[in-house]
CSV table of C-alpha atoms and ligand atoms in Angstrom, one decimal:
chain,number,residue,atom,x,y,z
A,1,MET,CA,18.1,29.5,-8.5
A,2,SER,CA,18.2,27.2,-11.5
A,3,GLN,CA,15.0,25.2,-12.1
A,4,ILE,CA,15.2,21.5,-11.7
A,5,THR,CA,14.1,19.8,-15.0
A,6,THR,CA,15.1,16.2,-14.4
A,7,PHE,CA,15.1,13.8,-11.4
A,8,GLU,CA,16.1,10.2,-10.9
A,9,ILE,CA,14.4,7.7,-8.6
A,10,ASN,CA,16.4,4.5,-7.8
A,11,GLU,CA,14.7,1.2,-7.1
A,12,PRO,CA,11.2,2.5,-6.5
A,13,LEU,CA,9.2,0.2,-4.2
A,14,ASP,CA,5.4,0.1,-3.7
A,15,MET,CA,4.9,-1.6,-0.4
A,16,HIS,CA,1.1,-2.0,-0.6
A,17,LEU,CA,-0.4,-2.9,-3.9
A,18,HIS,CA,-3.5,-4.7,-5.2
A,19,LEU,CA,-2.8,-6.5,-8.5
A,20,ARG,CA,-5.9,-8.7,-8.6
A,21,ASP,CA,-5.9,-11.7,-10.9
A,22,GLY,CA,-6.9,-12.9,-14.4
A,23,GLU,CA,-7.4,-10.2,-17.0
A,24,MET,CA,-7.3,-7.3,-14.5
A,25,LEU,CA,-3.8,-8.5,-13.4
A,26,LYS,CA,-2.7,-8.5,-17.1
A,27,LEU,CA,-4.0,-4.9,-17.4
A,28,VAL,CA,-2.6,-3.4,-14.2
A,29,GLY,CA,0.5,-5.5,-13.6
A,30,PRO,CA,2.6,-3.8,-16.2
A,31,LEU,CA,1.4,-0.4,-15.1
A,32,THR,CA,3.4,-1.0,-11.9
A,33,SER,CA,6.3,-3.2,-13.2
A,34,ASN,CA,7.2,-0.7,-15.9
A,35,THR,CA,8.3,1.8,-13.3
A,36,PHE,CA,8.7,0.0,-10.0
A,37,SER,CA,11.5,-2.3,-9.0
A,38,GLY,CA,9.3,-4.3,-6.6
A,39,ALA,CA,6.0,-4.3,-4.8
A,40,LEU,CA,4.4,-5.9,-1.8
A,41,ILE,CA,1.3,-7.7,-3.2
A,42,MET,CA,-1.9,-7.8,-1.2
A,43,PRO,CA,-3.5,-11.3,-0.7
A,44,ASN,CA,-7.2,-10.3,-0.8
A,45,LEU,CA,-8.1,-12.3,-3.9
A,46,VAL,CA,-11.4,-14.3,-4.0
A,47,PRO,CA,-10.7,-16.7,-2.3
A,48,PRO,CA,-7.9,-15.1,-0.3
A,49,VAL,CA,-4.3,-16.4,-0.6
A,50,THR,CA,-3.9,-18.7,2.4
A,51,THR,CA,-1.8,-21.7,1.1
A,52,LYS,CA,1.7,-22.0,-0.1
A,53,GLU,CA,0.5,-23.4,-3.4
A,54,ALA,CA,-2.0,-20.6,-4.0
A,55,MET,CA,0.7,-18.0,-3.1
A,56,LEU,CA,3.4,-19.5,-5.4
A,57,SER,CA,1.0,-19.9,-8.3
A,58,TYR,CA,-0.2,-16.3,-7.9
A,59,LYS,CA,3.4,-15.2,-7.9
A,60,GLU,CA,3.9,-17.1,-11.2
A,61,ARG,CA,0.8,-15.4,-12.8
A,62,ILE,CA,2.2,-12.0,-11.6
A,63,LYS,CA,5.6,-12.7,-13.1
A,64,GLU,CA,3.9,-13.8,-16.4
A,65,ALA,CA,1.8,-10.6,-16.5
A,66,CYS,CA,4.9,-8.4,-15.8
A,67,SER,CA,7.3,-10.5,-17.9
A,68,GLY,CA,8.6,-7.6,-20.0
A,69,ASP,CA,10.0,-5.8,-16.9
A,70,ASP,CA,12.7,-6.3,-14.2
A,71,PHE,CA,10.3,-6.5,-11.3
A,72,GLU,CA,10.1,-8.4,-8.1
A,73,PRO,CA,6.6,-9.1,-6.6
A,74,TYR,CA,6.9,-9.7,-2.8
A,75,LEU,CA,4.0,-12.0,-1.9
A,76,THR,CA,2.0,-12.0,1.3
A,77,LEU,CA,-0.5,-14.4,2.9
A,78,PHE,CA,-3.9,-13.5,4.2
A,79,PHE,CA,-3.8,-13.8,8.0
A,80,LYS,CA,-5.6,-16.7,9.7
A,81,ASP,CA,-5.5,-17.4,13.4
A,82,ASP,CA,-5.1,-21.1,12.9
A,83,TYR,CA,-1.9,-21.2,10.9
A,84,SER,CA,0.5,-23.7,12.5
A,85,TYR,CA,4.1,-23.0,13.4
A,86,GLU,CA,5.2,-25.8,10.9
A,87,PHE,CA,3.2,-24.2,8.1
A,88,LEU,CA,4.6,-20.8,8.8
A,89,GLU,CA,8.1,-22.2,9.0
A,90,ASP,CA,7.7,-23.9,5.7
A,91,VAL,CA,6.4,-20.7,3.9
A,92,LYS,CA,8.4,-18.0,5.5
A,93,ASP,CA,11.2,-17.7,2.9
A,94,ASP,CA,8.6,-17.3,0.1
A,95,ILE,CA,6.7,-14.4,1.7
A,96,ILE,CA,7.5,-10.9,2.8
A,97,ALA,CA,4.7,-10.6,5.4
A,98,ILE,CA,1.2,-11.7,6.5
A,99,LYS,CA,-1.7,-9.3,6.1
A,100,LEU,CA,-4.4,-9.1,8.8
A,101,TYR,CA,-7.8,-7.8,7.9
A,102,PRO,CA,-10.7,-7.5,10.4
A,103,ALA,CA,-13.6,-9.4,8.8
A,104,GLY,CA,-15.7,-7.3,6.4
A,105,ILE,CA,-13.8,-4.1,6.9
A,106,THR,CA,-12.8,-3.6,3.2
A,107,THR,CA,-12.9,-5.2,-0.3
A,108,ASN,CA,-12.7,-9.0,-0.1
A,109,SER,CA,-12.0,-9.2,3.6
A,110,GLU,CA,-15.0,-11.3,4.5
A,111,ASN,CA,-12.6,-14.1,5.6
A,112,GLY,CA,-10.7,-11.8,7.9
A,113,VAL,CA,-10.5,-12.2,11.7
A,114,SER,CA,-13.9,-11.9,13.4
A,115,SER,CA,-12.3,-10.7,16.7
A,116,MET,CA,-9.2,-8.7,17.4
A,117,ASN,CA,-8.9,-10.4,20.8
A,118,ILE,CA,-5.2,-10.7,21.6
A,119,GLU,CA,-5.6,-14.2,23.1
A,120,THR,CA,-7.2,-15.5,19.9
A,121,LEU,CA,-4.4,-14.1,17.8
A,122,ARG,CA,-1.6,-15.0,20.2
A,123,PRO,CA,-0.5,-18.5,18.8
A,124,THR,CA,-0.1,-17.2,15.3
A,125,LEU,CA,1.5,-13.9,16.3
A,126,GLU,CA,3.9,-15.8,18.6
A,127,SER,CA,4.9,-18.1,15.7
A,128,MET,CA,5.4,-15.1,13.4
A,129,SER,CA,7.4,-13.3,16.0
A,130,LYS,CA,9.7,-16.3,16.5
A,131,LEU,CA,10.1,-16.8,12.7
A,132,GLY,CA,10.6,-13.1,12.0
A,133,ILE,CA,7.6,-12.8,9.7
A,134,PRO,CA,6.3,-9.2,9.6
A,135,LEU,CA,2.6,-8.5,10.3
A,136,CYS,CA,0.8,-5.9,8.1
A,137,ILE,CA,-2.5,-4.7,9.5
A,138,HIS,CA,-5.6,-3.0,8.0
A,139,GLY,CA,-6.2,-1.0,11.2
A,140,GLU,CA,-9.9,0.0,11.3
A,141,THR,CA,-12.7,-0.9,13.7
A,142,ASN,CA,-16.3,-1.1,12.5
A,143,GLY,CA,-17.1,2.2,14.3
A,144,PHE,CA,-18.1,5.5,12.8
A,145,VAL,CA,-16.3,5.8,9.5
A,146,MET,CA,-14.2,8.9,10.4
A,147,ASP,CA,-13.1,7.3,13.7
A,148,ARG,CA,-12.3,3.8,12.6
A,149,GLU,CA,-8.5,4.2,12.4
A,150,LYS,CA,-8.3,6.3,15.6
A,151,GLU,CA,-10.3,3.7,17.5
A,152,PHE,CA,-7.8,1.0,16.3
A,153,MET,CA,-4.8,2.8,18.0
A,154,PRO,CA,-5.2,0.9,21.3
A,155,ILE,CA,-5.3,-2.4,19.3
A,156,TYR,CA,-2.0,-1.5,17.6
A,157,GLU,CA,-0.5,-0.6,20.9
A,158,SER,CA,-1.6,-3.8,22.6
A,159,ILE,CA,-0.2,-6.0,19.8
A,160,ALA,CA,3.0,-3.9,19.7
A,161,SER,CA,3.6,-4.3,23.5
A,162,ASN,CA,2.5,-7.9,23.7
A,163,PHE,CA,4.8,-9.0,20.8
A,164,PRO,CA,7.9,-6.7,21.1
A,165,ASP,CA,9.8,-8.8,18.6
A,166,LEU,CA,7.1,-8.7,16.0
A,167,LYS,CA,7.6,-6.2,13.2
A,168,ILE,CA,4.2,-4.5,12.7
A,169,ILE,CA,3.2,-2.4,9.7
A,170,MET,CA,0.2,-0.1,10.1
A,171,GLU,CA,-1.1,-0.1,6.5
A,172,HIS,CA,-2.3,3.0,4.7
A,173,ILE,CA,-2.4,5.3,7.7
A,174,THR,CA,-4.7,8.3,7.3
A,175,THR,CA,-4.6,10.1,10.6
A,176,LYS,CA,-2.4,12.3,12.7
A,177,ASP,CA,-2.9,9.8,15.6
A,178,ALA,CA,-1.2,7.1,13.6
A,179,VAL,CA,1.7,9.3,12.7
A,180,GLU,CA,2.2,10.0,16.3
A,181,LEU,CA,2.0,6.4,17.3
A,182,LEU,CA,5.0,5.6,15.1
A,183,ASP,CA,7.3,7.1,17.6
A,184,LYS,CA,5.8,5.4,20.6
A,185,HIS,CA,6.6,1.8,19.8
A,186,GLU,CA,9.9,0.6,18.4
A,187,ASN,CA,8.3,-2.3,16.5
A,188,LEU,CA,5.6,-0.1,14.8
A,189,HIS,CA,6.0,1.0,11.2
A,190,ALA,CA,3.6,2.3,8.5
A,191,THR,CA,2.8,2.7,4.9
A,192,VAL,CA,1.1,5.8,3.5
A,193,THR,CA,-0.6,6.1,0.1
A,194,LEU,CA,-0.2,8.8,-2.6
A,195,HIS,CA,-3.9,9.9,-2.4
A,196,HIS,CA,-3.9,10.3,1.4
A,197,LEU,CA,-1.0,12.9,1.0
A,198,LEU,CA,-3.2,14.8,-1.4
A,199,ILE,CA,-6.9,14.7,-0.5
A,200,THR,CA,-9.3,15.0,2.4
A,201,LEU,CA,-12.9,13.9,2.8
A,202,ASP,CA,-13.8,17.2,1.2
A,203,ASP,CA,-12.3,16.1,-2.1
A,204,VAL,CA,-14.3,12.9,-1.9
A,205,ALA,CA,-17.7,14.1,-0.8
A,206,GLY,CA,-17.5,17.9,-0.2
A,207,GLY,CA,-18.9,18.7,-3.6
A,208,MET,CA,-20.2,16.3,-6.2
A,209,LEU,CA,-19.4,12.8,-5.1
A,210,GLN,CA,-16.1,11.6,-6.5
A,211,PRO,CA,-16.2,7.8,-6.7
A,212,HIS,CA,-12.7,7.5,-8.0
A,213,LEU,CA,-11.4,9.0,-4.8
A,214,PHE,CA,-13.5,6.7,-2.6
A,215,CYS,CA,-11.4,4.2,-0.7
A,216,LYS,CA,-10.9,2.5,2.7
A,217,PRO,CA,-9.8,4.0,4.9
A,218,ILE,CA,-11.7,7.1,3.8
A,219,ALA,CA,-9.6,10.3,3.5
A,220,LYS,CA,-9.8,12.4,6.7
A,221,ARG,CA,-9.3,16.0,7.8
A,222,ASN,CA,-6.9,18.6,6.7
A,223,GLU,CA,-4.8,18.3,9.9
A,224,ASP,CA,-4.5,14.5,9.2
A,225,LYS,CA,-3.3,15.1,5.7
A,226,GLU,CA,-0.8,17.7,6.9
A,227,ALA,CA,0.6,15.3,9.5
A,228,LEU,CA,1.0,12.5,6.9
A,229,LEU,CA,2.6,14.9,4.3
A,230,ASN,CA,5.1,16.2,6.8
A,231,ALA,CA,6.1,12.7,7.8
A,232,ALA,CA,6.5,11.7,4.2
A,233,LEU,CA,8.4,14.9,3.1
A,234,LYS,CA,10.9,14.4,5.8
A,235,ALA,CA,11.1,10.6,5.0
A,236,HIS,CA,10.3,9.6,8.5
A,237,PRO,CA,12.5,6.5,8.9
A,238,LYS,CA,9.5,4.3,10.0
A,239,LEU,CA,7.3,5.3,7.1
A,240,MET,CA,7.2,3.7,3.7
A,241,PHE,CA,5.4,4.4,0.5
A,242,GLY,CA,2.6,1.9,-0.2
A,243,SER,CA,0.2,3.1,-2.9
A,244,ASP,CA,-2.8,0.9,-2.0
A,245,SER,CA,-3.5,1.3,-5.7
A,246,ALA,CA,-6.7,-0.8,-5.9
A,247,PRO,CA,-8.2,-1.2,-9.4
A,248,HIS,CA,-11.9,-1.8,-9.9
A,249,PRO,CA,-13.6,-1.7,-13.3
A,250,LYS,CA,-15.3,1.6,-14.2
A,251,HIS,CA,-18.8,0.0,-13.9
A,252,LYS,CA,-18.0,-0.9,-10.3
A,253,LYS,CA,-16.9,2.6,-9.4
A,254,GLU,CA,-19.5,4.7,-11.4
A,255,CYS,CA,-22.6,3.1,-10.0
A,256,CYS,CA,-24.9,2.9,-7.0
A,257,GLY,CA,-22.8,1.1,-4.3
A,258,CYS,CA,-19.3,2.2,-5.5
A,259,ALA,CA,-16.4,-0.2,-4.7
A,260,ALA,CA,-13.7,1.2,-2.4
A,261,GLY,CA,-10.3,1.7,-4.0
A,262,VAL,CA,-8.3,4.4,-5.8
A,263,PHE,CA,-6.2,3.4,-8.8
A,264,THR,CA,-2.9,5.4,-8.8
A,265,SER,CA,-0.2,3.1,-10.2
A,266,PRO,CA,0.5,4.9,-13.5
A,267,ILE,CA,0.7,8.4,-11.9
A,268,ILE,CA,2.6,7.7,-8.7
A,269,LEU,CA,6.2,8.7,-9.5
A,270,GLN,CA,5.2,11.8,-11.5
A,271,VAL,CA,2.9,13.1,-8.7
A,272,LEU,CA,5.4,12.3,-5.9
A,273,THR,CA,8.1,14.1,-7.8
A,274,GLU,CA,5.9,17.2,-8.1
A,275,LEU,CA,4.8,17.0,-4.5
A,276,PHE,CA,8.3,16.7,-3.1
A,277,GLU,CA,9.6,19.3,-5.5
A,278,GLU,CA,7.0,22.0,-4.6
A,279,ASN,CA,7.8,21.4,-0.9
A,280,GLY,CA,11.5,21.6,-1.4
A,281,ALA,CA,12.0,17.9,-0.3
A,282,LEU,CA,13.3,16.1,-3.4
A,283,ASP,CA,16.4,15.1,-1.5
A,284,ASN,CA,14.2,12.8,0.7
A,285,LEU,CA,12.1,11.2,-2.1
A,286,ASN,CA,14.4,8.2,-2.6
A,287,ALA,CA,14.3,7.4,1.1
A,288,PHE,CA,10.5,7.7,1.2
A,289,VAL,CA,9.9,5.6,-1.9
A,290,SER,CA,12.7,3.0,-1.6
A,291,LEU,CA,15.4,3.2,1.1
A,292,ASN,CA,13.1,3.1,4.1
A,293,ALA,CA,11.3,0.0,2.8
A,294,GLN,CA,14.7,-1.7,2.0
A,295,ARG,CA,15.8,-1.1,5.6
A,296,ILE,CA,12.5,-2.0,7.3
A,297,TYR,CA,11.9,-5.2,5.3
A,298,ASN,CA,15.6,-6.0,4.8
A,299,LYS,CA,15.4,-6.4,1.0
A,300,LYS,CA,17.8,-5.6,-1.7
A,301,PRO,CA,15.6,-4.8,-4.7
A,302,ILE,CA,16.4,-5.2,-8.4
A,303,LYS,CA,18.5,-2.2,-9.7
A,304,LYS,CA,16.3,0.1,-11.7
A,305,THR,CA,16.6,3.9,-12.2
A,306,ILE,CA,13.5,5.8,-13.3
A,307,LYS,CA,14.2,9.2,-14.9
A,308,LEU,CA,11.6,11.9,-14.6
A,309,VAL,CA,11.5,15.0,-16.8
A,310,LYS,CA,9.6,18.2,-16.3
A,311,LYS,CA,7.3,17.8,-19.3
A,312,ASP,CA,3.5,17.7,-19.2
A,313,PHE,CA,1.8,14.3,-18.9
A,314,ILE,CA,-1.9,14.1,-19.6
A,315,VAL,CA,-3.3,11.2,-17.5
A,316,PRO,CA,-5.3,8.9,-19.7
A,317,ALA,CA,-9.1,9.0,-19.2
A,318,ILE,CA,-9.1,5.2,-18.8
A,319,TYR,CA,-6.8,2.2,-19.2
A,320,GLU,CA,-8.2,-0.7,-21.2
A,321,ALA,CA,-6.8,-4.0,-22.3
A,322,HIS,CA,-7.7,-7.7,-22.2
A,323,GLY,CA,-11.4,-6.9,-21.9
A,324,GLU,CA,-10.9,-5.0,-18.6
A,325,ASN,CA,-10.7,-1.3,-17.8
A,326,VAL,CA,-9.9,1.0,-14.9
A,327,VAL,CA,-10.1,4.8,-14.4
A,328,PRO,CA,-7.0,6.3,-12.8
A,329,MET,CA,-6.9,9.1,-10.2
A,330,TYR,CA,-6.5,12.5,-12.0
A,331,ALA,CA,-8.0,11.0,-15.3
A,332,GLY,CA,-7.7,13.5,-18.1
A,333,GLU,CA,-5.7,16.0,-16.0
A,334,LYS,CA,-2.3,17.5,-16.7
A,335,LEU,CA,0.7,16.6,-14.5
A,336,ALA,CA,3.9,18.6,-14.5
A,337,TRP,CA,6.3,15.6,-14.6
A,338,SER,CA,6.6,12.7,-17.0
A,339,ILE,CA,8.5,9.5,-17.0
A,340,GLU,CA,11.2,9.5,-19.7
A,341,ASN,CA,10.9,6.5,-22.0
B,1,LIG,C1,-8.8,-2.2,-1.3
B,1,LIG,C2,-9.2,-3.1,-2.4
B,1,LIG,O1,-10.0,-2.7,-3.3
B,1,LIG,O2,-8.8,-4.3,-2.5
B,1,LIG,N1,-9.6,-1.1,-1.2
B,1,LIG,C3,-9.4,0.1,-0.7
B,1,LIG,O3,-10.3,0.9,-0.6
B,1,LIG,N2,-8.2,0.4,-0.3
B,1,LIG,C4,-8.7,-3.0,0.0
B,1,LIG,C5,-7.9,-2.2,1.1
B,1,LIG,O4,-6.7,-2.1,1.1
B,1,LIG,O5,-8.6,-1.7,2.0
B,2,LIG,ZN1,-5.1,-2.2,0.2
C-alpha cells in the first residue's frame, strides 16, 4: 500500500475557541486565523460579553488582529437569565450562539448562572428557542472533579426535553456518558477538543504534574478517551471539533495555582491528521473538522484549503509577541505532519 504523504483539509472550523483580548488576542488570533476558515469565539472576557456593543466591538478587534487572513469569527454572548426577547431578537443575526456557564465553574465564569433551575432559565431559553439561537453549555456541576460532567447529564436531559426546539451543544465533552447522551436527544450536539482525544488524567497528574495539560473539564479515564476518539474518528454527525484552545501566559501556568486551559491552536491540524491517519480514518477528517459544524450551525464558511505534508514539525517551546507569551501543548516535541506554506 502506498504511503500517504499529503492531505488536504477544506474550510477547517474550530467551534470552541478562546481568543482573549488586547495583546494576547494579537498573539493568538493569527495562530488560528492562518489555518482555520472560521471559529466560534467564547465570550468569557473580563467583564464577559453581554451587550451588542461589546460583542460587535470585540468582533472588530478580532478581525483587526487576524486581518492578514481570510477568517470569520463567529461571536457568542455570555448567557444571562434576564436577557429580554427584544434584546435577543435585535442581536440574533450577529451571533452564532449563547454560552451558558454555571457560576465559578471555570476561568472567568464568576458571572455565570448561580442555579441551573429550569424555571429560572425558562424565559431566556424560550426566547432563544423561538428565535432559533443555539445554546452552548459548559456542563459541569461543582461536585467531585472527576464526576462533574457525569452529574450534569440529567441537567442536559432536562433542558433538552423541556425545550425540544432549542439546539443545545454540550461543550468540550470528556466522558463516555456524554457521547452516549448524544444519541438520546435529537436536539443535543457536542464539541470535543483535541487534547481530550489524546490524554487522560494520568497524563496530567499520574507522574510529574503537567500544568500545560491542566484544563476544565479535567481529562478523564481511558474508557472515556476511547469513546470520544471512536466518535470523532467515525465523524459522529452530532459531534464537532472545538479545540477549547485557552491561552494563559506561562507565568500563570507554571506556578502555584495553575490556571485551567490547554493551548493547542498551532498544532491542531497537524495532530488531527496524524491521529486520523494512524487510525485509518482520514476520509472522515473533513466531516469532523468542518462539515458537521456547517450542517449543525447552518453556516457556509469562507473557502480555504489547508495542505498538510508528511514532514517533521518541531513545536515551538513558546510563542511570544506583543509582550505576551504562551506555551503550546507538545512544546518542543516533534510532530509527523506539517502545514505547507
Ligand atoms: C477555559 C479558559 O481558560 O477560558 N479554560 C479551560 O480550562 N478550558 C474556560 C473553559 O472553557 O472552561
Ligand atoms: Zn472553553
